[in-house]
PDB file of C-alpha atoms and ligand atoms in Angstrom:
ATOM      1  CA  MET A 184     -32.756 -13.889-151.280  1.00  0.00           C
ATOM      2  CA  SER A 185     -35.514 -13.089-153.414  1.00  0.00           C
ATOM      3  CA  ASN A 186     -36.624 -10.364-150.488  1.00  0.00           C
ATOM      4  CA  ASN A 187     -33.801  -8.069-151.321  1.00  0.00           C
ATOM      5  CA  LEU A 188     -35.016  -7.876-155.180  1.00  0.00           C
ATOM      6  CA  GLU A 189     -37.279  -4.937-155.991  1.00  0.00           C
ATOM      7  CA  THR A 190     -40.954  -5.723-156.109  1.00  0.00           C
ATOM      8  CA  ILE A 191     -41.945  -4.563-159.767  1.00  0.00           C
ATOM      9  CA  VAL A 192     -45.293  -6.099-159.600  1.00  0.00           C
ATOM     10  CA  LYS A 193     -47.751  -6.523-156.629  1.00  0.00           C
ATOM     11  CA  LEU A 194     -51.276  -8.317-156.379  1.00  0.00           C
ATOM     12  CA  ASN A 195     -53.147  -7.264-153.035  1.00  0.00           C
ATOM     13  CA  GLY A 196     -56.379  -9.439-152.725  1.00  0.00           C
ATOM     14  CA  VAL A 197     -57.756  -9.494-156.439  1.00  0.00           C
ATOM     15  CA  HIS A 198     -60.967 -11.305-157.734  1.00  0.00           C
ATOM     16  CA  LYS A 199     -62.175 -11.496-161.179  1.00  0.00           C
ATOM     17  CA  ILE A 200     -65.842 -13.021-161.235  1.00  0.00           C
ATOM     18  CA  TYR A 201     -67.491 -13.148-164.752  1.00  0.00           C
ATOM     19  CA  LYS A 202     -71.131 -12.848-165.383  1.00  0.00           C
ATOM     20  CA  MET A 203     -72.691 -15.473-168.055  1.00  0.00           C
ATOM     21  CA  GLY A 204     -76.254 -14.696-167.388  1.00  0.00           C
ATOM     22  CA  ASP A 205     -77.189 -15.620-164.053  1.00  0.00           C
ATOM     23  CA  GLU A 206     -74.032 -17.646-163.419  1.00  0.00           C
ATOM     24  CA  LYS A 207     -70.986 -16.613-161.982  1.00  0.00           C
ATOM     25  CA  ILE A 208     -67.407 -17.806-162.373  1.00  0.00           C
ATOM     26  CA  VAL A 209     -64.905 -16.870-160.644  1.00  0.00           C
ATOM     27  CA  ALA A 210     -61.833 -17.011-162.733  1.00  0.00           C
ATOM     28  CA  LEU A 211     -59.837 -15.300-159.758  1.00  0.00           C
ATOM     29  CA  ASP A 212     -60.239 -15.769-156.259  1.00  0.00           C
ATOM     30  CA  ASN A 213     -58.210 -13.681-154.184  1.00  0.00           C
ATOM     31  CA  VAL A 214     -55.086 -13.733-155.586  1.00  0.00           C
ATOM     32  CA  ASN A 215     -52.101 -11.833-153.583  1.00  0.00           C
ATOM     33  CA  LEU A 216     -48.282 -11.641-154.993  1.00  0.00           C
ATOM     34  CA  ASP A 217     -45.410 -10.606-155.286  1.00  0.00           C
ATOM     35  CA  LEU A 218     -43.510  -9.876-158.549  1.00  0.00           C
ATOM     36  CA  LYS A 219     -39.547  -9.247-158.179  1.00  0.00           C
ATOM     37  CA  LYS A 220     -37.416  -7.564-161.022  1.00  0.00           C
ATOM     38  CA  GLY A 221     -35.253 -10.021-163.092  1.00  0.00           C
ATOM     39  CA  LYS A 222     -37.152 -13.284-162.134  1.00  0.00           C
ATOM     40  CA  ILE A 223     -38.589 -15.558-164.596  1.00  0.00           C
ATOM     41  CA  TYR A 224     -42.426 -17.110-163.155  1.00  0.00           C
ATOM     42  CA  CYS A 225     -43.633 -19.870-164.604  1.00  0.00           C
ATOM     43  CA  LEU A 226     -47.502 -19.528-164.047  1.00  0.00           C
ATOM     44  CA  LEU A 227     -48.759 -22.986-163.992  1.00  0.00           C
ATOM     45  CA  GLY A 228     -52.007 -24.675-163.953  1.00  0.00           C
ATOM     46  CA  VAL A 229     -54.782 -26.378-166.229  1.00  0.00           C
ATOM     47  CA  SER A 230     -56.940 -25.499-168.365  1.00  0.00           C
ATOM     48  CA  GLY A 231     -59.320 -22.926-167.141  1.00  0.00           C
ATOM     49  CA  SER A 232     -57.684 -22.471-164.077  1.00  0.00           C
ATOM     50  CA  GLY A 233     -57.608 -18.693-164.500  1.00  0.00           C
ATOM     51  CA  LYS A 234     -54.140 -18.091-165.998  1.00  0.00           C
ATOM     52  CA  SER A 235     -54.796 -16.107-168.986  1.00  0.00           C
ATOM     53  CA  THR A 236     -57.310 -14.095-166.916  1.00  0.00           C
ATOM     54  CA  LEU A 237     -54.609 -13.235-164.370  1.00  0.00           C
ATOM     55  CA  LEU A 238     -52.049 -12.037-167.171  1.00  0.00           C
ATOM     56  CA  ASN A 239     -54.884 -10.067-168.642  1.00  0.00           C
ATOM     57  CA  ILE A 240     -55.419  -8.224-165.179  1.00  0.00           C
ATOM     58  CA  ILE A 241     -51.714  -7.662-164.565  1.00  0.00           C
ATOM     59  CA  ALA A 242     -51.121  -5.890-168.079  1.00  0.00           C
ATOM     60  CA  GLY A 243     -54.197  -3.951-167.645  1.00  0.00           C
ATOM     61  CA  LEU A 244     -56.083  -5.679-170.072  1.00  0.00           C
ATOM     62  CA  GLU A 245     -59.032  -6.172-167.770  1.00  0.00           C
ATOM     63  CA  LYS A 246     -60.209  -4.881-164.058  1.00  0.00           C
ATOM     64  CA  PRO A 247     -60.284  -6.343-161.440  1.00  0.00           C
ATOM     65  CA  THR A 248     -64.108  -7.235-159.908  1.00  0.00           C
ATOM     66  CA  LYS A 249     -62.186  -6.469-156.716  1.00  0.00           C
ATOM     67  CA  GLY A 250     -58.335  -6.026-155.247  1.00  0.00           C
ATOM     68  CA  GLU A 251     -55.501  -4.088-156.460  1.00  0.00           C
ATOM     69  CA  ILE A 252     -52.595  -4.320-158.806  1.00  0.00           C
ATOM     70  CA  VAL A 253     -49.508  -2.176-157.902  1.00  0.00           C
ATOM     71  CA  PHE A 254     -47.231  -1.974-160.559  1.00  0.00           C
ATOM     72  CA  LYS A 255     -43.855  -0.084-160.152  1.00  0.00           C
ATOM     73  CA  GLY A 256     -45.736   1.743-156.995  1.00  0.00           C
ATOM     74  CA  LYS A 257     -48.469   2.566-158.991  1.00  0.00           C
ATOM     75  CA  SER A 258     -52.285   1.340-158.569  1.00  0.00           C
ATOM     76  CA  ILE A 259     -53.202   0.577-162.235  1.00  0.00           C
ATOM     77  CA  GLU A 260     -56.709  -0.482-161.592  1.00  0.00           C
ATOM     78  CA  LYS A 261     -57.961   2.944-161.947  1.00  0.00           C
ATOM     79  CA  MET A 262     -56.153   4.026-164.436  1.00  0.00           C
ATOM     80  CA  SER A 263     -57.888   5.472-167.320  1.00  0.00           C
ATOM     81  CA  GLU A 264     -57.635   3.171-170.685  1.00  0.00           C
ATOM     82  CA  LYS A 265     -55.614   5.873-172.173  1.00  0.00           C
ATOM     83  CA  LYS A 266     -53.357   6.183-169.263  1.00  0.00           C
ATOM     84  CA  LEU A 267     -52.822   1.811-169.557  1.00  0.00           C
ATOM     85  CA  ALA A 268     -52.409   1.988-173.122  1.00  0.00           C
ATOM     86  CA  ILE A 269     -49.706   4.243-172.401  1.00  0.00           C
ATOM     87  CA  PHE A 270     -48.456   2.434-169.425  1.00  0.00           C
ATOM     88  CA  ARG A 271     -48.134  -1.316-171.398  1.00  0.00           C
ATOM     89  CA  GLN A 272     -46.467   0.838-174.359  1.00  0.00           C
ATOM     90  CA  ARG A 273     -44.379   1.617-172.411  1.00  0.00           C
ATOM     91  CA  TYR A 274     -43.531  -1.503-169.924  1.00  0.00           C
ATOM     92  CA  ILE A 275     -44.933  -4.843-170.889  1.00  0.00           C
ATOM     93  CA  GLY A 276     -44.230  -6.856-173.896  1.00  0.00           C
ATOM     94  CA  PHE A 277     -46.191  -9.500-175.140  1.00  0.00           C
ATOM     95  CA  ILE A 278     -45.731 -13.179-176.568  1.00  0.00           C
ATOM     96  CA  PHE A 279     -48.503 -15.131-178.009  1.00  0.00           C
ATOM     97  CA  GLN A 280     -48.994 -18.658-178.670  1.00  0.00           C
ATOM     98  CA  SER A 281     -50.431 -18.067-182.231  1.00  0.00           C
ATOM     99  CA  TYR A 282     -47.536 -15.079-182.726  1.00  0.00           C
ATOM    100  CA  ASN A 283     -50.040 -12.650-183.182  1.00  0.00           C
ATOM    101  CA  LEU A 284     -48.383 -10.730-186.265  1.00  0.00           C
ATOM    102  CA  MET A 285     -49.554  -8.597-189.006  1.00  0.00           C
ATOM    103  CA  PRO A 286     -49.808 -10.145-191.803  1.00  0.00           C
ATOM    104  CA  THR A 287     -49.135  -7.515-194.343  1.00  0.00           C
ATOM    105  CA  LEU A 288     -45.686  -6.485-192.512  1.00  0.00           C
ATOM    106  CA  THR A 289     -42.744  -7.779-192.863  1.00  0.00           C
ATOM    107  CA  ALA A 290     -40.932  -8.963-190.184  1.00  0.00           C
ATOM    108  CA  LEU A 291     -38.643  -5.756-189.591  1.00  0.00           C
ATOM    109  CA  GLU A 292     -41.589  -3.927-189.998  1.00  0.00           C
ATOM    110  CA  ASN A 293     -43.638  -6.012-187.023  1.00  0.00           C
ATOM    111  CA  THR A 294     -40.813  -5.751-185.013  1.00  0.00           C
ATOM    112  CA  THR A 295     -40.710  -1.903-185.107  1.00  0.00           C
ATOM    113  CA  LEU A 296     -44.461  -1.785-184.156  1.00  0.00           C
ATOM    114  CA  PRO A 297     -43.996  -1.015-180.249  1.00  0.00           C
ATOM    115  CA  LEU A 298     -41.422   1.763-181.198  1.00  0.00           C
ATOM    116  CA  ILE A 299     -43.796   3.397-183.851  1.00  0.00           C
ATOM    117  CA  PHE A 300     -46.792   3.446-181.284  1.00  0.00           C
ATOM    118  CA  ARG A 301     -43.640   5.006-178.487  1.00  0.00           C
ATOM    119  CA  ARG A 302     -42.884   7.612-181.427  1.00  0.00           C
ATOM    120  CA  THR A 303     -39.081   6.595-181.998  1.00  0.00           C
ATOM    121  CA  PRO A 304     -37.446   8.535-184.916  1.00  0.00           C
ATOM    122  CA  LYS A 305     -37.849   6.086-188.058  1.00  0.00           C
ATOM    123  CA  LYS A 306     -33.836   5.183-188.077  1.00  0.00           C
ATOM    124  CA  ILE A 307     -33.296   4.651-184.444  1.00  0.00           C
ATOM    125  CA  ARG A 308     -36.131   2.158-184.712  1.00  0.00           C
ATOM    126  CA  THR A 309     -34.725   0.496-187.870  1.00  0.00           C
ATOM    127  CA  GLU A 310     -31.592  -0.059-185.735  1.00  0.00           C
ATOM    128  CA  LYS A 311     -33.278  -1.546-182.874  1.00  0.00           C
ATOM    129  CA  ALA A 312     -35.113  -3.778-184.765  1.00  0.00           C
ATOM    130  CA  VAL A 313     -32.514  -4.920-186.917  1.00  0.00           C
ATOM    131  CA  ASP A 314     -30.443  -5.568-183.725  1.00  0.00           C
ATOM    132  CA  MET A 315     -33.482  -7.355-182.240  1.00  0.00           C
ATOM    133  CA  LEU A 316     -33.926  -9.491-185.226  1.00  0.00           C
ATOM    134  CA  LYS A 317     -30.014 -10.496-185.577  1.00  0.00           C
ATOM    135  CA  ALA A 318     -30.383 -11.347-181.806  1.00  0.00           C
ATOM    136  CA  VAL A 319     -33.148 -13.764-182.297  1.00  0.00           C
ATOM    137  CA  GLY A 320     -31.424 -15.159-185.411  1.00  0.00           C
ATOM    138  CA  LEU A 321     -33.283 -13.969-188.307  1.00  0.00           C
ATOM    139  CA  ALA A 322     -30.692 -11.639-189.563  1.00  0.00           C
ATOM    140  CA  LYS A 323     -31.225 -12.524-193.116  1.00  0.00           C
ATOM    141  CA  ARG A 324     -35.259 -12.799-192.402  1.00  0.00           C
ATOM    142  CA  TYR A 325     -36.155  -9.087-192.657  1.00  0.00           C
ATOM    143  CA  LYS A 326     -37.809  -8.370-195.380  1.00  0.00           C
ATOM    144  CA  HIS A 327     -40.081 -11.891-195.229  1.00  0.00           C
ATOM    145  CA  LYS A 328     -43.680 -11.336-194.579  1.00  0.00           C
ATOM    146  CA  PRO A 329     -45.485 -14.141-192.046  1.00  0.00           C
ATOM    147  CA  SER A 330     -46.657 -16.546-194.326  1.00  0.00           C
ATOM    148  CA  GLN A 331     -43.053 -16.921-195.882  1.00  0.00           C
ATOM    149  CA  LEU A 332     -41.550 -17.902-192.118  1.00  0.00           C
ATOM    150  CA  SER A 333     -42.105 -21.118-190.273  1.00  0.00           C
ATOM    151  CA  GLY A 334     -44.185 -21.423-187.018  1.00  0.00           C
ATOM    152  CA  GLY A 335     -40.193 -21.137-184.729  1.00  0.00           C
ATOM    153  CA  GLN A 336     -39.460 -17.876-187.203  1.00  0.00           C
ATOM    154  CA  GLN A 337     -42.709 -16.476-186.911  1.00  0.00           C
ATOM    155  CA  GLN A 338     -42.466 -16.816-183.117  1.00  0.00           C
ATOM    156  CA  ARG A 339     -38.644 -15.536-183.205  1.00  0.00           C
ATOM    157  CA  VAL A 340     -40.010 -12.059-184.739  1.00  0.00           C
ATOM    158  CA  SER A 341     -42.717 -11.949-182.268  1.00  0.00           C
ATOM    159  CA  ILE A 342     -39.882 -12.166-179.675  1.00  0.00           C
ATOM    160  CA  ALA A 343     -38.183  -9.961-181.124  1.00  0.00           C
ATOM    161  CA  ARG A 344     -41.089  -7.564-181.465  1.00  0.00           C
ATOM    162  CA  ALA A 345     -41.817  -7.925-177.422  1.00  0.00           C
ATOM    163  CA  PHE A 346     -38.107  -7.119-176.456  1.00  0.00           C
ATOM    164  CA  VAL A 347     -37.500  -4.274-178.778  1.00  0.00           C
ATOM    165  CA  ASN A 348     -38.912  -1.875-176.159  1.00  0.00           C
ATOM    166  CA  GLN A 349     -36.720  -3.317-173.403  1.00  0.00           C
ATOM    167  CA  PRO A 350     -40.289  -3.432-171.536  1.00  0.00           C
ATOM    168  CA  GLU A 351     -39.865  -4.236-167.360  1.00  0.00           C
ATOM    169  CA  ILE A 352     -41.781  -6.988-167.817  1.00  0.00           C
ATOM    170  CA  VAL A 353     -42.396  -9.625-170.566  1.00  0.00           C
ATOM    171  CA  PHE A 354     -45.732 -11.939-170.789  1.00  0.00           C
ATOM    172  CA  ALA A 355     -46.055 -15.247-172.958  1.00  0.00           C
ATOM    173  CA  ASP A 356     -48.765 -17.079-172.657  1.00  0.00           C
ATOM    174  CA  GLU A 357     -48.072 -20.288-174.071  1.00  0.00           C
ATOM    175  CA  PRO A 358     -45.593 -19.371-176.230  1.00  0.00           C
ATOM    176  CA  THR A 359     -44.355 -22.966-177.756  1.00  0.00           C
ATOM    177  CA  GLY A 360     -48.080 -24.372-177.505  1.00  0.00           C
ATOM    178  CA  ASN A 361     -48.032 -24.798-181.553  1.00  0.00           C
ATOM    179  CA  LEU A 362     -44.252 -25.742-181.420  1.00  0.00           C
ATOM    180  CA  ASP A 363     -42.729 -29.088-181.726  1.00  0.00           C
ATOM    181  CA  THR A 364     -40.220 -30.290-178.710  1.00  0.00           C
ATOM    182  CA  LYS A 365     -36.888 -29.042-180.294  1.00  0.00           C
ATOM    183  CA  THR A 366     -38.212 -25.693-181.437  1.00  0.00           C
ATOM    184  CA  THR A 367     -39.679 -24.846-177.793  1.00  0.00           C
ATOM    185  CA  GLU A 368     -36.227 -25.787-176.314  1.00  0.00           C
ATOM    186  CA  GLU A 369     -34.706 -23.175-178.820  1.00  0.00           C
ATOM    187  CA  MET A 370     -37.464 -20.451-178.149  1.00  0.00           C
ATOM    188  CA  MET A 371     -37.094 -20.927-174.237  1.00  0.00           C
ATOM    189  CA  ASN A 372     -34.166 -20.478-174.212  1.00  0.00           C
ATOM    190  CA  LEU A 373     -34.170 -17.688-176.236  1.00  0.00           C
ATOM    191  CA  ILE A 374     -36.653 -15.698-174.311  1.00  0.00           C
ATOM    192  CA  CYS A 375     -35.341 -16.700-171.054  1.00  0.00           C
ATOM    193  CA  GLY A 376     -31.772 -15.814-172.174  1.00  0.00           C
ATOM    194  CA  LEU A 377     -32.717 -12.333-173.365  1.00  0.00           C
ATOM    195  CA  ALA A 378     -34.848 -11.723-170.254  1.00  0.00           C
ATOM    196  CA  LYS A 379     -31.999 -12.965-168.179  1.00  0.00           C
ATOM    197  CA  LYS A 380     -29.476 -10.424-169.947  1.00  0.00           C
ATOM    198  CA  HIS A 381     -31.274  -7.310-169.306  1.00  0.00           C
ATOM    199  CA  ASN A 382     -32.686  -8.314-166.067  1.00  0.00           C
ATOM    200  CA  GLN A 383     -36.485  -7.962-166.959  1.00  0.00           C
ATOM    201  CA  THR A 384     -39.057  -9.893-165.147  1.00  0.00           C
ATOM    202  CA  MET A 385     -40.900 -12.280-166.970  1.00  0.00           C
ATOM    203  CA  ILE A 386     -44.428 -14.694-166.628  1.00  0.00           C
ATOM    204  CA  LEU A 387     -44.228 -17.915-168.558  1.00  0.00           C
ATOM    205  CA  VAL A 388     -47.858 -19.019-168.366  1.00  0.00           C
ATOM    206  CA  THR A 389     -48.002 -22.796-169.484  1.00  0.00           C
ATOM    207  CA  HIS A 390     -49.843 -25.815-168.632  1.00  0.00           C
ATOM    208  CA  ASN A 391     -46.571 -27.902-169.164  1.00  0.00           C
ATOM    209  CA  LEU A 392     -44.636 -28.712-166.176  1.00  0.00           C
ATOM    210  CA  GLU A 393     -41.442 -29.291-168.074  1.00  0.00           C
ATOM    211  CA  LEU A 394     -41.122 -25.586-169.204  1.00  0.00           C
ATOM    212  CA  SER A 395     -40.842 -24.813-165.504  1.00  0.00           C
ATOM    213  CA  VAL A 396     -37.096 -25.860-165.868  1.00  0.00           C
ATOM    214  CA  TYR A 397     -36.415 -22.612-167.395  1.00  0.00           C
ATOM    215  CA  CYS A 398     -37.734 -20.482-164.530  1.00  0.00           C
ATOM    216  CA  ASP A 399     -36.932 -19.202-160.885  1.00  0.00           C
ATOM    217  CA  GLU A 400     -40.069 -19.845-159.413  1.00  0.00           C
ATOM    218  CA  ILE A 401     -43.409 -21.382-160.224  1.00  0.00           C
ATOM    219  CA  ILE A 402     -46.896 -20.067-159.472  1.00  0.00           C
ATOM    220  CA  TYR A 403     -49.543 -22.985-158.951  1.00  0.00           C
ATOM    221  CA  ILE A 404     -52.788 -22.150-159.697  1.00  0.00           C
ATOM    222  CA  ARG A 405     -56.167 -24.187-159.565  1.00  0.00           C
ATOM    223  CA  ASP A 406     -59.855 -22.387-160.089  1.00  0.00           C
ATOM    224  CA  GLY A 407     -58.603 -18.943-159.871  1.00  0.00           C
ATOM    225  CA  LYS A 408     -56.492 -19.442-156.624  1.00  0.00           C
ATOM    226  CA  ILE A 409     -52.829 -19.251-155.996  1.00  0.00           C
ATOM    227  CA  GLU A 410     -52.147 -22.810-154.478  1.00  0.00           C
ATOM    228  CA  LYS A 411     -48.217 -22.400-153.789  1.00  0.00           C
ATOM    229  CA  THR A 412     -45.539 -21.210-155.217  1.00  0.00           C
ATOM    230  CA  GLU A 413     -41.886 -23.011-155.467  1.00  0.00           C
ATOM    231  CA  ASP A 414     -38.643 -21.918-155.975  1.00  0.00           C
ATOM    232  CA  VAL A 415     -36.850 -24.019-158.064  1.00  0.00           C
ATOM    233  CA  SER A 416     -33.992 -21.564-159.256  1.00  0.00           C
ATOM    234  CA  ALA A 417     -31.859 -24.213-157.986  1.00  0.00           C
ATOM    235  CA  SER A 418     -32.657 -26.486-160.107  1.00  0.00           C
ATOM    236  CA  LYS A 419     -32.996 -24.130-163.284  1.00  0.00           C
ATOM    237  CA  ILE A 420     -30.950 -25.020-166.442  1.00  0.00           C
ATOM    238  CA  THR A 421     -28.227 -22.435-167.682  1.00  0.00           C
ATOM    239  CA  PHE A 422     -29.028 -20.934-170.821  1.00  0.00           C
ATOM    240  CA  GLN A 423     -27.342 -20.853-174.198  1.00  0.00           C
ATOM    241  CA  GLN A 424     -25.766 -17.232-174.207  1.00  0.00           C
ATOM    242  CA  GLU A 425     -25.680 -16.884-177.654  1.00  0.00           C
ATOM    243  CA  VAL A 426     -28.299 -17.878-180.368  1.00  0.00           C
ATOM    244  CA  SER A 427     -27.106 -20.524-182.570  1.00  0.00           C
ATOM    245  CA  VAL A 428     -29.907 -21.273-185.418  1.00  0.00           C
ATOM    246  CA  ASN A 429     -29.490 -22.617-188.840  1.00  0.00           C
ATOM    247  CA  GLU A 430     -31.268 -20.220-190.619  1.00  0.00           C
TER     248      GLU A 430
HETATM  249  P1  ADP B 539     -56.454 -20.196-168.303  1.00  0.00           P
HETATM  250  O1  ADP B 539     -56.067 -19.463-169.250  1.00  0.00           O
HETATM  251  O2  ADP B 539     -55.580 -20.885-167.376  1.00  0.00           O
HETATM  252  O3  ADP B 539     -57.218 -21.618-169.283  1.00  0.00           O
HETATM  253  P2  ADP B 539     -58.758 -18.187-168.240  1.00  0.00           P
HETATM  254  O4  ADP B 539     -58.473 -17.662-167.555  1.00  0.00           O
HETATM  255  O5  ADP B 539     -58.955 -18.649-169.635  1.00  0.00           O
HETATM  256  O6  ADP B 539     -57.795 -19.776-168.411  1.00  0.00           O
HETATM  257  O7  ADP B 539     -60.499 -18.735-167.834  1.00  0.00           O
HETATM  258  C1  ADP B 539     -60.406 -18.924-165.977  1.00  0.00           C
HETATM  259  C2  ADP B 539     -61.903 -19.064-165.897  1.00  0.00           C
HETATM  260  O8  ADP B 539     -62.777 -18.132-166.361  1.00  0.00           O
HETATM  261  C3  ADP B 539     -62.536 -20.388-166.779  1.00  0.00           C
HETATM  262  O9  ADP B 539     -63.506 -20.856-166.287  1.00  0.00           O
HETATM  263  C4  ADP B 539     -63.075 -19.455-168.396  1.00  0.00           C
HETATM  264  O10 ADP B 539     -64.192 -20.297-169.175  1.00  0.00           O
HETATM  265  C5  ADP B 539     -63.901 -18.336-167.741  1.00  0.00           C
HETATM  266  N1  ADP B 539     -63.377 -16.812-168.767  1.00  0.00           N
HETATM  267  C6  ADP B 539     -62.253 -16.591-169.173  1.00  0.00           C
HETATM  268  N2  ADP B 539     -62.698 -15.530-169.845  1.00  0.00           N
HETATM  269  C7  ADP B 539     -64.430 -15.593-169.615  1.00  0.00           C
HETATM  270  C8  ADP B 539     -65.163 -14.342-170.217  1.00  0.00           C
HETATM  271  N3  ADP B 539     -64.514 -13.051-171.322  1.00  0.00           N
HETATM  272  N4  ADP B 539     -66.505 -14.517-169.874  1.00  0.00           N
HETATM  273  C9  ADP B 539     -66.802 -15.114-169.282  1.00  0.00           C
HETATM  274  N5  ADP B 539     -65.995 -16.383-168.625  1.00  0.00           N
HETATM  275  C10 ADP B 539     -64.647 -16.266-168.542  1.00  0.00           C
HETATM  276 MG1   MG B 540     -55.421 -19.396-171.045  1.00  0.00          MG
END
């Protein structure tokens, strides 16, 4: 069935080798992938298996040693840094384990950042950011700075920031690594619910098999190699349609 879906990213024979003195570390070893629009992927592997390297390469943050990354029909591995920056702003949203919010900016200002980079007029970017903060359940926290928010609330701001641009693809690298079980459930529902609603592709990076219940497909990575991919869409849980949070 997934074969009918549009391909958003394709990796052909991707290798990444780091040189450390005389030692060579093979972080990615002949990775071939075909990622489809609107699907939620779980990139699953133990620490050191190459998950973050793979994500960085798809996002154009690192260059492969060998191989090709085709994003919406365009090879990105040869693009200039300037073009790559524009490409990321246009197509990609990021959610990090450590939130990566700007400490001196409010929740609203943090959420508008990607729109500033895209030169969206101020009125529109404020409207969009307000809508997004409402969607993540932070309607009463616009003026709070990160230090005035809980971990879960900070992650909500970073989710709002990742989605405010309506990116084609959202990368979440261990997004719930610092959160308790209940908040993890809320965050996963939120992230996956938003991605599904707007038919966005998502790659969730984790070492936690339990999180795969939120995904359509698991990509198993070990020692830089894709071991197998597994369609788990049939056993996926349904997401809450509306966000309910106690603010
Ligand atoms: P994961 O995210 O799955 O924990 P990484 O992609 O961070 O794994 O790392 C994969 C392998 O590549 C590891 O062995 C790691 O030590 C190595 N590695 C990652 N980044 C670098 C780097 N900048 N320089 C050298 N080795 C690196
Ligand atoms: Mg990692």
